[in-house]
Amino acid sequence: MYMTMVFKTFMLYAFIVLVYRIMGKKEVGKLSIIDLIVSILIAELAAISIEETDRSIFTSIIPIVVLVSIQLIVSFISIKSVKIRKIIDGNPIVIIKDGKLNFKEMTKLRYTLDDLFAQLREQGIKSIDKVKYAVLENNGNLSVFTTDSDYPLPLILDGVIDYNTLKEIKKNYKWLINVLKGKNIELEEVFYAFYTNGKTFIIEKKELF
């Protein structure tokens, strides 16, 4: 019985390491909600297989393969579709802007002041007055930009315009299209465009290959 348990543990360890290599995940802090759910399920399936020595190891390996396959398919679709990615992963939310708290969004996210101040202290920020932008990322991490730094505001992602940013920088659709025309770039050719320090930076899809 013990030898069977040791064998299963070794085999599942090697298999799960391979699985995470395929999934391309490095740190728990970088996992999305979906990734975290898959990770928990994989851990549960592995534990059940190790504990129940009379069950074949394939009763865990097969469901894990199915889970990873689903996750890879979902990840591929998310890369191709901004709308699907937003549904699955959600959007980063601005919690602090120019030293002012966004209580409305904090309430929606059930994100408390204690949570906020704890994450600010972790980054050495003692006062929100020094924060230009604080963004709560999809994975729960807080990205902080102080008044001494320039926060890159996303204008276009996968050919889709972020109108909230245009409103933020007091620009409009016509201005953005003119910027693209000046660089001889079509909207659908843009992978990522952002605005910082009064300038617009553009990454074309063809530059990724």
PDB file of C-alpha atoms in Angstrom:
ATOM      1  CA  MET A   1       0.000   0.000   0.000  1.00  0.00           C
ATOM      2  CA  TYR A   2       2.745   2.453   0.970  1.00  0.00           C
ATOM      3  CA  MET A   3       4.759   1.707  -2.144  1.00  0.00           C
ATOM      4  CA  THR A   4       1.641   2.348  -4.249  1.00  0.00           C
ATOM      5  CA  MET A   5       1.167   5.693  -2.485  1.00  0.00           C
ATOM      6  CA  VAL A   6       4.804   6.671  -3.057  1.00  0.00           C
ATOM      7  CA  PHE A   7       4.581   5.659  -6.714  1.00  0.00           C
ATOM      8  CA  LYS A   8       1.375   7.649  -7.270  1.00  0.00           C
ATOM      9  CA  THR A   9       2.829  10.694  -5.506  1.00  0.00           C
ATOM     10  CA  PHE A  10       5.940  10.627  -7.687  1.00  0.00           C
ATOM     11  CA  MET A  11       3.986  10.112 -10.915  1.00  0.00           C
ATOM     12  CA  LEU A  12       1.415  12.813 -10.133  1.00  0.00           C
ATOM     13  CA  TYR A  13       4.146  15.255  -9.095  1.00  0.00           C
ATOM     14  CA  ALA A  14       5.935  14.789 -12.416  1.00  0.00           C
ATOM     15  CA  PHE A  15       2.651  14.962 -14.344  1.00  0.00           C
ATOM     16  CA  ILE A  16       1.427  18.143 -12.611  1.00  0.00           C
ATOM     17  CA  VAL A  17       4.800  19.861 -13.165  1.00  0.00           C
ATOM     18  CA  LEU A  18       4.392  19.049 -16.859  1.00  0.00           C
ATOM     19  CA  VAL A  19       0.802  20.334 -16.799  1.00  0.00           C
ATOM     20  CA  TYR A  20       1.844  23.700 -15.369  1.00  0.00           C
ATOM     21  CA  ARG A  21       4.625  23.974 -17.917  1.00  0.00           C
ATOM     22  CA  ILE A  22       2.005  23.519 -20.638  1.00  0.00           C
ATOM     23  CA  MET A  23      -0.319  26.051 -19.008  1.00  0.00           C
ATOM     24  CA  GLY A  24       2.578  28.516 -18.821  1.00  0.00           C
ATOM     25  CA  LYS A  25       1.878  29.688 -15.265  1.00  0.00           C
ATOM     26  CA  LYS A  26       4.763  30.685 -13.011  1.00  0.00           C
ATOM     27  CA  GLU A  27       3.435  32.258  -9.836  1.00  0.00           C
ATOM     28  CA  VAL A  28       0.222  31.896  -7.844  1.00  0.00           C
ATOM     29  CA  GLY A  29      -0.034  35.691  -7.669  1.00  0.00           C
ATOM     30  CA  LYS A  30      -0.294  35.819 -11.460  1.00  0.00           C
ATOM     31  CA  LEU A  31      -3.188  33.360 -11.702  1.00  0.00           C
ATOM     32  CA  SER A  32      -6.627  34.560 -12.762  1.00  0.00           C
ATOM     33  CA  ILE A  33      -9.766  33.329 -10.987  1.00  0.00           C
ATOM     34  CA  ILE A  34     -10.281  30.620 -13.619  1.00  0.00           C
ATOM     35  CA  ASP A  35      -6.644  29.515 -13.364  1.00  0.00           C
ATOM     36  CA  LEU A  36      -6.926  29.342  -9.577  1.00  0.00           C
ATOM     37  CA  ILE A  37     -10.066  27.198  -9.782  1.00  0.00           C
ATOM     38  CA  VAL A  38      -8.325  24.799 -12.174  1.00  0.00           C
ATOM     39  CA  SER A  39      -5.316  24.643  -9.830  1.00  0.00           C
ATOM     40  CA  ILE A  40      -7.510  23.793  -6.831  1.00  0.00           C
ATOM     41  CA  LEU A  41      -9.329  21.083  -8.776  1.00  0.00           C
ATOM     42  CA  ILE A  42      -6.031  19.570  -9.942  1.00  0.00           C
ATOM     43  CA  ALA A  43      -4.779  19.503  -6.348  1.00  0.00           C
ATOM     44  CA  GLU A  44      -8.004  17.820  -5.167  1.00  0.00           C
ATOM     45  CA  LEU A  45      -7.883  15.168  -7.896  1.00  0.00           C
ATOM     46  CA  ALA A  46      -4.242  14.413  -7.097  1.00  0.00           C
ATOM     47  CA  ALA A  47      -4.958  14.139  -3.359  1.00  0.00           C
ATOM     48  CA  ILE A  48      -7.883  11.759  -3.924  1.00  0.00           C
ATOM     49  CA  SER A  49      -5.764   9.509  -6.139  1.00  0.00           C
ATOM     50  CA  ILE A  50      -2.920   9.365  -3.586  1.00  0.00           C
ATOM     51  CA  GLU A  51      -5.204   8.676  -0.622  1.00  0.00           C
ATOM     52  CA  GLU A  52      -7.258   5.977  -2.345  1.00  0.00           C
ATOM     53  CA  THR A  53      -4.561   3.452  -3.177  1.00  0.00           C
ATOM     54  CA  ASP A  54      -7.042   0.968  -4.661  1.00  0.00           C
ATOM     55  CA  ARG A  55      -8.021   3.391  -7.431  1.00  0.00           C
ATOM     56  CA  SER A  56      -6.128   3.631 -10.702  1.00  0.00           C
ATOM     57  CA  ILE A  57      -3.947   6.725 -11.128  1.00  0.00           C
ATOM     58  CA  PHE A  58      -5.719   7.332 -14.437  1.00  0.00           C
ATOM     59  CA  THR A  59      -8.938   8.238 -12.582  1.00  0.00           C
ATOM     60  CA  SER A  60      -7.128  11.480 -11.690  1.00  0.00           C
ATOM     61  CA  ILE A  61      -4.943  11.922 -14.746  1.00  0.00           C
ATOM     62  CA  ILE A  62      -7.849  11.812 -17.221  1.00  0.00           C
ATOM     63  CA  PRO A  63      -9.923  14.550 -15.458  1.00  0.00           C
ATOM     64  CA  ILE A  64      -6.758  16.674 -15.110  1.00  0.00           C
ATOM     65  CA  VAL A  65      -6.078  16.348 -18.845  1.00  0.00           C
ATOM     66  CA  VAL A  66      -9.690  17.383 -19.554  1.00  0.00           C
ATOM     67  CA  LEU A  67      -9.400  20.406 -17.207  1.00  0.00           C
ATOM     68  CA  VAL A  68      -6.127  21.549 -18.767  1.00  0.00           C
ATOM     69  CA  SER A  69      -7.531  21.112 -22.280  1.00  0.00           C
ATOM     70  CA  ILE A  70     -10.549  23.254 -21.414  1.00  0.00           C
ATOM     71  CA  GLN A  71      -8.286  25.876 -19.834  1.00  0.00           C
ATOM     72  CA  LEU A  72      -6.010  26.028 -22.880  1.00  0.00           C
ATOM     73  CA  ILE A  73      -9.009  26.404 -25.199  1.00  0.00           C
ATOM     74  CA  VAL A  74     -10.474  29.183 -23.020  1.00  0.00           C
ATOM     75  CA  SER A  75      -7.074  30.932 -22.877  1.00  0.00           C
ATOM     76  CA  PHE A  76      -6.735  30.776 -26.671  1.00  0.00           C
ATOM     77  CA  ILE A  77     -10.229  32.213 -27.171  1.00  0.00           C
ATOM     78  CA  SER A  78      -9.484  34.947 -24.611  1.00  0.00           C
ATOM     79  CA  ILE A  79      -6.344  35.964 -26.507  1.00  0.00           C
ATOM     80  CA  LYS A  80      -8.341  36.280 -29.736  1.00  0.00           C
ATOM     81  CA  SER A  81     -11.380  38.056 -28.250  1.00  0.00           C
ATOM     82  CA  VAL A  82     -11.274  41.113 -25.991  1.00  0.00           C
ATOM     83  CA  LYS A  83     -14.965  40.688 -25.081  1.00  0.00           C
ATOM     84  CA  ILE A  84     -14.501  37.080 -23.965  1.00  0.00           C
ATOM     85  CA  ARG A  85     -11.375  38.041 -22.017  1.00  0.00           C
ATOM     86  CA  LYS A  86     -13.274  40.748 -20.155  1.00  0.00           C
ATOM     87  CA  ILE A  87     -16.097  38.310 -19.315  1.00  0.00           C
ATOM     88  CA  ILE A  88     -13.667  35.700 -17.990  1.00  0.00           C
ATOM     89  CA  ASP A  89     -10.998  37.854 -16.337  1.00  0.00           C
ATOM     90  CA  GLY A  90     -12.857  41.101 -15.734  1.00  0.00           C
ATOM     91  CA  ASN A  91     -11.289  44.572 -15.996  1.00  0.00           C
ATOM     92  CA  PRO A  92      -8.647  46.329 -13.892  1.00  0.00           C
ATOM     93  CA  ILE A  93     -10.354  48.945 -11.709  1.00  0.00           C
ATOM     94  CA  VAL A  94      -8.996  52.356 -10.716  1.00  0.00           C
ATOM     95  CA  ILE A  95      -9.255  52.536  -6.919  1.00  0.00           C
ATOM     96  CA  ILE A  96      -7.380  55.811  -6.391  1.00  0.00           C
ATOM     97  CA  LYS A  97      -7.118  58.715  -8.788  1.00  0.00           C
ATOM     98  CA  ASP A  98      -5.141  61.862  -7.914  1.00  0.00           C
ATOM     99  CA  GLY A  99      -5.220  60.953  -4.222  1.00  0.00           C
ATOM    100  CA  LYS A 100      -9.011  60.411  -4.153  1.00  0.00           C
ATOM    101  CA  LEU A 101     -10.665  57.087  -3.341  1.00  0.00           C
ATOM    102  CA  ASN A 102     -13.208  55.492  -5.661  1.00  0.00           C
ATOM    103  CA  PHE A 103     -15.619  54.241  -2.968  1.00  0.00           C
ATOM    104  CA  LYS A 104     -18.253  53.231  -5.520  1.00  0.00           C
ATOM    105  CA  GLU A 105     -15.986  50.669  -7.173  1.00  0.00           C
ATOM    106  CA  MET A 106     -14.567  49.537  -3.835  1.00  0.00           C
ATOM    107  CA  THR A 107     -18.083  48.760  -2.624  1.00  0.00           C
ATOM    108  CA  LYS A 108     -18.881  46.782  -5.789  1.00  0.00           C
ATOM    109  CA  LEU A 109     -15.712  44.721  -5.357  1.00  0.00           C
ATOM    110  CA  ARG A 110     -16.167  44.370  -1.576  1.00  0.00           C
ATOM    111  CA  TYR A 111     -12.668  45.789  -1.290  1.00  0.00           C
ATOM    112  CA  THR A 112     -12.184  47.396   2.121  1.00  0.00           C
ATOM    113  CA  LEU A 113     -10.012  50.263   3.307  1.00  0.00           C
ATOM    114  CA  ASP A 114      -8.031  47.756   5.366  1.00  0.00           C
ATOM    115  CA  ASP A 115      -7.294  45.779   2.181  1.00  0.00           C
ATOM    116  CA  LEU A 116      -6.246  48.950   0.371  1.00  0.00           C
ATOM    117  CA  PHE A 117      -3.992  50.329   3.096  1.00  0.00           C
ATOM    118  CA  ALA A 118      -2.364  46.931   3.643  1.00  0.00           C
ATOM    119  CA  GLN A 119      -1.433  46.724  -0.045  1.00  0.00           C
ATOM    120  CA  LEU A 120      -0.230  50.329  -0.069  1.00  0.00           C
ATOM    121  CA  ARG A 121       1.999  49.665   2.953  1.00  0.00           C
ATOM    122  CA  GLU A 122       3.490  46.656   1.182  1.00  0.00           C
ATOM    123  CA  GLN A 123       4.695  49.050  -1.528  1.00  0.00           C
ATOM    124  CA  GLY A 124       6.009  51.614   0.931  1.00  0.00           C
ATOM    125  CA  ILE A 125       3.183  54.120   0.367  1.00  0.00           C
ATOM    126  CA  LYS A 126       2.251  55.885   3.615  1.00  0.00           C
ATOM    127  CA  SER A 127      -0.378  58.312   2.304  1.00  0.00           C
ATOM    128  CA  ILE A 128      -2.897  58.174  -0.541  1.00  0.00           C
ATOM    129  CA  ASP A 129      -2.126  61.847  -1.241  1.00  0.00           C
ATOM    130  CA  LYS A 130       1.049  60.682  -2.982  1.00  0.00           C
ATOM    131  CA  VAL A 131      -0.841  58.251  -5.214  1.00  0.00           C
ATOM    132  CA  LYS A 132      -1.648  59.402  -8.734  1.00  0.00           C
ATOM    133  CA  TYR A 133      -3.305  56.127  -9.717  1.00  0.00           C
ATOM    134  CA  ALA A 134      -3.876  52.849  -7.906  1.00  0.00           C
ATOM    135  CA  VAL A 135      -5.309  50.063 -10.044  1.00  0.00           C
ATOM    136  CA  LEU A 136      -6.733  46.813  -8.677  1.00  0.00           C
ATOM    137  CA  GLU A 137      -5.679  44.190 -11.201  1.00  0.00           C
ATOM    138  CA  ASN A 138      -7.687  41.115 -12.220  1.00  0.00           C
ATOM    139  CA  ASN A 139      -5.544  38.865 -10.016  1.00  0.00           C
ATOM    140  CA  GLY A 140      -6.107  41.023  -6.908  1.00  0.00           C
ATOM    141  CA  ASN A 141      -2.741  42.787  -6.978  1.00  0.00           C
ATOM    142  CA  LEU A 142      -2.640  46.557  -6.558  1.00  0.00           C
ATOM    143  CA  SER A 143      -0.575  48.519  -9.100  1.00  0.00           C
ATOM    144  CA  VAL A 144       0.401  51.909  -7.664  1.00  0.00           C
ATOM    145  CA  PHE A 145       1.691  54.942  -9.561  1.00  0.00           C
ATOM    146  CA  THR A 146       2.845  57.882  -7.468  1.00  0.00           C
ATOM    147  CA  THR A 147       2.768  61.553  -8.402  1.00  0.00           C
ATOM    148  CA  ASP A 148       6.390  61.178  -9.503  1.00  0.00           C
ATOM    149  CA  SER A 149       5.574  58.541 -12.104  1.00  0.00           C
ATOM    150  CA  ASP A 150       3.551  58.504 -15.318  1.00  0.00           C
ATOM    151  CA  TYR A 151       0.717  55.990 -15.543  1.00  0.00           C
ATOM    152  CA  PRO A 152       0.247  54.564 -19.068  1.00  0.00           C
ATOM    153  CA  LEU A 153      -3.432  54.846 -19.977  1.00  0.00           C
ATOM    154  CA  PRO A 154      -4.650  52.200 -22.468  1.00  0.00           C
ATOM    155  CA  LEU A 155      -6.191  53.661 -25.625  1.00  0.00           C
ATOM    156  CA  ILE A 156      -6.600  50.579 -27.826  1.00  0.00           C
ATOM    157  CA  LEU A 157      -6.423  46.874 -27.075  1.00  0.00           C
ATOM    158  CA  ASP A 158      -6.709  44.351 -29.911  1.00  0.00           C
ATOM    159  CA  GLY A 159      -8.279  46.972 -32.177  1.00  0.00           C
ATOM    160  CA  VAL A 160     -10.882  48.000 -29.571  1.00  0.00           C
ATOM    161  CA  ILE A 161     -10.926  51.606 -28.356  1.00  0.00           C
ATOM    162  CA  ASP A 162     -11.078  52.335 -24.622  1.00  0.00           C
ATOM    163  CA  TYR A 163     -13.439  55.306 -24.526  1.00  0.00           C
ATOM    164  CA  ASN A 164     -12.953  55.739 -20.769  1.00  0.00           C
ATOM    165  CA  THR A 165      -9.323  56.649 -21.426  1.00  0.00           C
ATOM    166  CA  LEU A 166     -10.311  59.117 -24.154  1.00  0.00           C
ATOM    167  CA  LYS A 167     -12.629  60.788 -21.673  1.00  0.00           C
ATOM    168  CA  GLU A 168      -9.894  60.739 -19.039  1.00  0.00           C
ATOM    169  CA  ILE A 169      -7.374  62.551 -21.246  1.00  0.00           C
ATOM    170  CA  LYS A 170     -10.063  64.853 -22.679  1.00  0.00           C
ATOM    171  CA  LYS A 171      -9.726  63.543 -26.225  1.00  0.00           C
ATOM    172  CA  ASN A 172     -12.236  62.041 -28.653  1.00  0.00           C
ATOM    173  CA  TYR A 173     -12.592  59.377 -31.338  1.00  0.00           C
ATOM    174  CA  LYS A 174     -11.677  61.789 -34.138  1.00  0.00           C
ATOM    175  CA  TRP A 175      -8.422  62.750 -32.397  1.00  0.00           C
ATOM    176  CA  LEU A 176      -7.420  59.101 -31.995  1.00  0.00           C
ATOM    177  CA  ILE A 177      -8.183  58.245 -35.631  1.00  0.00           C
ATOM    178  CA  ASN A 178      -6.131  61.236 -36.745  1.00  0.00           C
ATOM    179  CA  VAL A 179      -3.201  60.002 -34.646  1.00  0.00           C
ATOM    180  CA  LEU A 180      -3.445  56.610 -36.357  1.00  0.00           C
ATOM    181  CA  LYS A 181      -3.711  58.198 -39.805  1.00  0.00           C
ATOM    182  CA  GLY A 182      -0.623  60.264 -39.083  1.00  0.00           C
ATOM    183  CA  LYS A 183       1.273  57.024 -38.555  1.00  0.00           C
ATOM    184  CA  ASN A 184      -0.430  55.243 -41.500  1.00  0.00           C
ATOM    185  CA  ILE A 185      -1.962  52.639 -39.183  1.00  0.00           C
ATOM    186  CA  GLU A 186      -5.494  51.220 -39.339  1.00  0.00           C
ATOM    187  CA  LEU A 187      -7.433  50.689 -36.119  1.00  0.00           C
ATOM    188  CA  GLU A 188      -7.727  46.917 -36.636  1.00  0.00           C
ATOM    189  CA  GLU A 189      -3.930  46.705 -37.049  1.00  0.00           C
ATOM    190  CA  VAL A 190      -3.302  47.967 -33.505  1.00  0.00           C
ATOM    191  CA  PHE A 191      -2.502  45.412 -30.832  1.00  0.00           C
ATOM    192  CA  TYR A 192      -1.954  47.908 -28.027  1.00  0.00           C
ATOM    193  CA  ALA A 193      -1.846  51.702 -27.838  1.00  0.00           C
ATOM    194  CA  PHE A 194      -1.370  53.744 -24.687  1.00  0.00           C
ATOM    195  CA  TYR A 195      -1.086  57.386 -23.675  1.00  0.00           C
ATOM    196  CA  THR A 196       1.480  58.680 -21.200  1.00  0.00           C
ATOM    197  CA  ASN A 197       3.270  61.943 -20.532  1.00  0.00           C
ATOM    198  CA  GLY A 198       1.330  63.635 -23.343  1.00  0.00           C
ATOM    199  CA  LYS A 199       2.407  61.100 -25.976  1.00  0.00           C
ATOM    200  CA  THR A 200       0.735  58.164 -27.722  1.00  0.00           C
ATOM    201  CA  PHE A 201       2.614  54.900 -28.155  1.00  0.00           C
ATOM    202  CA  ILE A 202       1.402  52.192 -30.548  1.00  0.00           C
ATOM    203  CA  ILE A 203       2.269  48.512 -30.889  1.00  0.00           C
ATOM    204  CA  GLU A 204       1.065  46.958 -34.126  1.00  0.00           C
ATOM    205  CA  LYS A 205      -0.029  43.326 -34.392  1.00  0.00           C
ATOM    206  CA  LYS A 206       2.602  42.656 -37.054  1.00  0.00           C
ATOM    207  CA  GLU A 207       5.322  43.625 -34.547  1.00  0.00           C
ATOM    208  CA  LEU A 208       4.419  40.608 -32.405  1.00  0.00           C
ATOM    209  CA  PHE A 209       5.560  38.063 -34.972  1.00  0.00           C
TER     210      PHE A 209
END
